């Protein structure tokens, strides 16, 4: 019989080292049980006590003789051996005591005589004291004492066994470690003699189990149990005569049961792995004994059910679950099988306890119960699989979800039975695919995840990959419907994320996985409902692409029935796949991660598209990916990204050079375009991509067919559709200009042909429909876009006759609503810009240019800025700007009319009342933005006209036009006029127009009062204009003018104080007057007069201050200008604002009188004119009386 874990501690080795063979080593020798009780009684009677506790009576003095006569209670124990005496005394040191025990052990083994009972009594007491001491005794002494008891058991086995059993049952502060070690040594040495004491041993061990919770003693106790029960099992299984009476055998079994469940109760919380393994070994040994006979087995199963039933009655199930786990783990190591009915009872109890909604289990409890179920599955896998399958059809959602989770866990295991039953399980789970319950749907997906990670070959009967995509599409549809609650939407979103996670975490190296995925995954790339799954699909394909044997397969090798069911159409083609990936990569709403996934898929599958693109894509796609990842800062927005992607497509088609392949790609893009909804975010890119591909085609008929198809299909009443058609034609025209223009001409003719002729009522309704007019607008814009993309030769050959001719034809047939008018104006802007870009040598048809100007002027007259906001004036100004650049230039008369009309529309209007309404409207921000853009456009138009019209009279006309607005009572109009003037002067400064200086006086007179305008922005603009004037004056006169002071004074105009504003304005006046050309004096005074005539309040005071400052600084230099100045001052007295201006008027006359007294007196002496006001008469009388 082999020794247990503790039996090897060393006694047999010690005995053999002493040269003494171990007695009774054969465990198969039957022990004479009938003499057991008699022997114990005789031994107890002989030592005078029936209590096996070591407190035996002292030997009588009559017991003398032999080698033991020197032993007594008051003297050391002395044993005579062949080498002298060995003694054990209490006071001796530990080392000497261990040596004494070794000599005593040697004597006990070598002496053939039986020690007297008195000696045994004293010896047991001494040795037991060292063996069980809680502290103060070394392990060497304990080991030596243990060996003495084993040697003593050779002659007094029953007494030694009784002494050790008493220590096991004892309570109090004592160590039981070496008691258990000694029991193990006894069994190793005297196994047959130990068997009859099993029932006592089991009872003693129960007390140990109740006192010990972990550590070395627990491990030793478990090893002793395992060792002793090994001998019991051998005696039961050898077929020899049983060493116990039937009654005692039942007592052994009962004690064994009690020990078993005591262990399960007391040791279930052990955490150390060493302790757990020891307990499992002991419990397994007990089960090996208990499960040998049918009667005992039934009792074990009943006890097992007893462990389970409390789970259903108490809330804290953790302890019960741990006991059951311990039992099942031990049972797993035996060869016994749980009866089917008992197994189902146990499984059902644990399963329903675990997933009972009424109980709130902690995570630890749930993990423990789940572990119990998995242990049962390892013990009885077939029964567990059948049980879990039965739960799938149950209406109990929690049970169904739980069963799916456990089946997934089993699928990941290596159980042969699970591998065998997996197809059956997969078939059962497949029936739940249409289950609408959210938790069941999630559980099915988790099961698929476990299945794919464990055994991809078992998925052949069910397209699990297809189910992942179907579930993703299902969740997408439900969320898009918009009828979900917040919680439902969150749950559906979690399912989507789970689908992506499952596919993204697949390991293509798992056996059978590559066959399952390739090329099946490609079928889920094209349908739009799977767009969100492209990221994990791309990762899988990237991994699969590294397997040369896989990606080299043809898509046609896939099951055609499956492909047909997925697409309900033709097989997947390279063009179909490329079209889908291009659309995703170019979609503005896809997001950079999804776009990158599409590009990576193209790179990894380049051989599936065309053999020629490999090298080119390997170089270009990484650059595109860098752009998406933000490494390339030169492409910050979606428009530039789209442009770069289209260039990549164009370069790819040029590399392929396969007309049939390119036409097939255009057909695929055309089909996708026709089936896309107008609201689709990808449709805009589809138009451009199709145009790029058609531009690469060579077949004229094919190009015309596709263009006409989409011209007829497009619902251009929607802005996005109209823009799409324009981009389609424009991109196609880059390489096929003639074909596209011919197609446009053909289609435009259809829209205009017979509109005024006799045609059917139905046809007339079609031509007059809203859609037809919207189509004409789109075609006009398309012609302008074509002009921008045409080469110089193409433009010069086709602009006037075809492009402009078609535009005017379409406009003449349109209803001329806002959409048509905007389209016309934009097309004029586009082709004018295109013609101007071809060079200075080109001259536009003057007659045609005049006609276009007439049309634009008529539109400007028709629209005025206001509510609702109209963009037409702005668009007309932009068109006039481009048209004015074309040679030959407009005549001065046309330019003047043009400017008057533009200023009237943009500067003069809207009125102050209208502005107040606009600012209160919902379109306020839109209008104000449009107004600012229009003013900037007007400034650019003026700059263009100044450049084309070098004469000074034209600038004078502009000043005259702006003057009316700069002195207007409408503060908004004044601000707009100042902004326009600022742009005009900036352009003149850039063009170095010296004729501006001729109007220096007039402009200063107009700008000066505006430095105190109520609007802060107007004040700043007035200063800006004055600065520009001074710089122009300096350049013209080759002088140096200090303008820094004016700029530094601008801060003073920001204040709300009128006094501060007037002071700052006066300081500016002194700076300007220092650089004022005297010859412009009258112009200045005339402009001041106009301001006084129209202005009110602070502006009148500012005008007066500037006038006084001017007269004071140059009064001596203006002798020739005194008469006109005096005339201007006289005319000011007739204005209603004379009360405000009167002090300045009197001051001005006083300044003139001091410097030019004779002239002033002479003028005042003349007869009073009929037009002179009463105020002027009084001033004249005052000065005549004073100075004459």
Coordinates of C-alpha atoms in Angstrom, one line a residue, residues 36 561 644 1033 1071:
X36 CA -9.8 -6.0 19.8
X561 CA -27.4 30.4 -53.6
X644 CA -8.1 64.4 -53.2
X1033 CA -2.0 113.2 -51.0
X1071 CA -3.6 117.4 -38.5

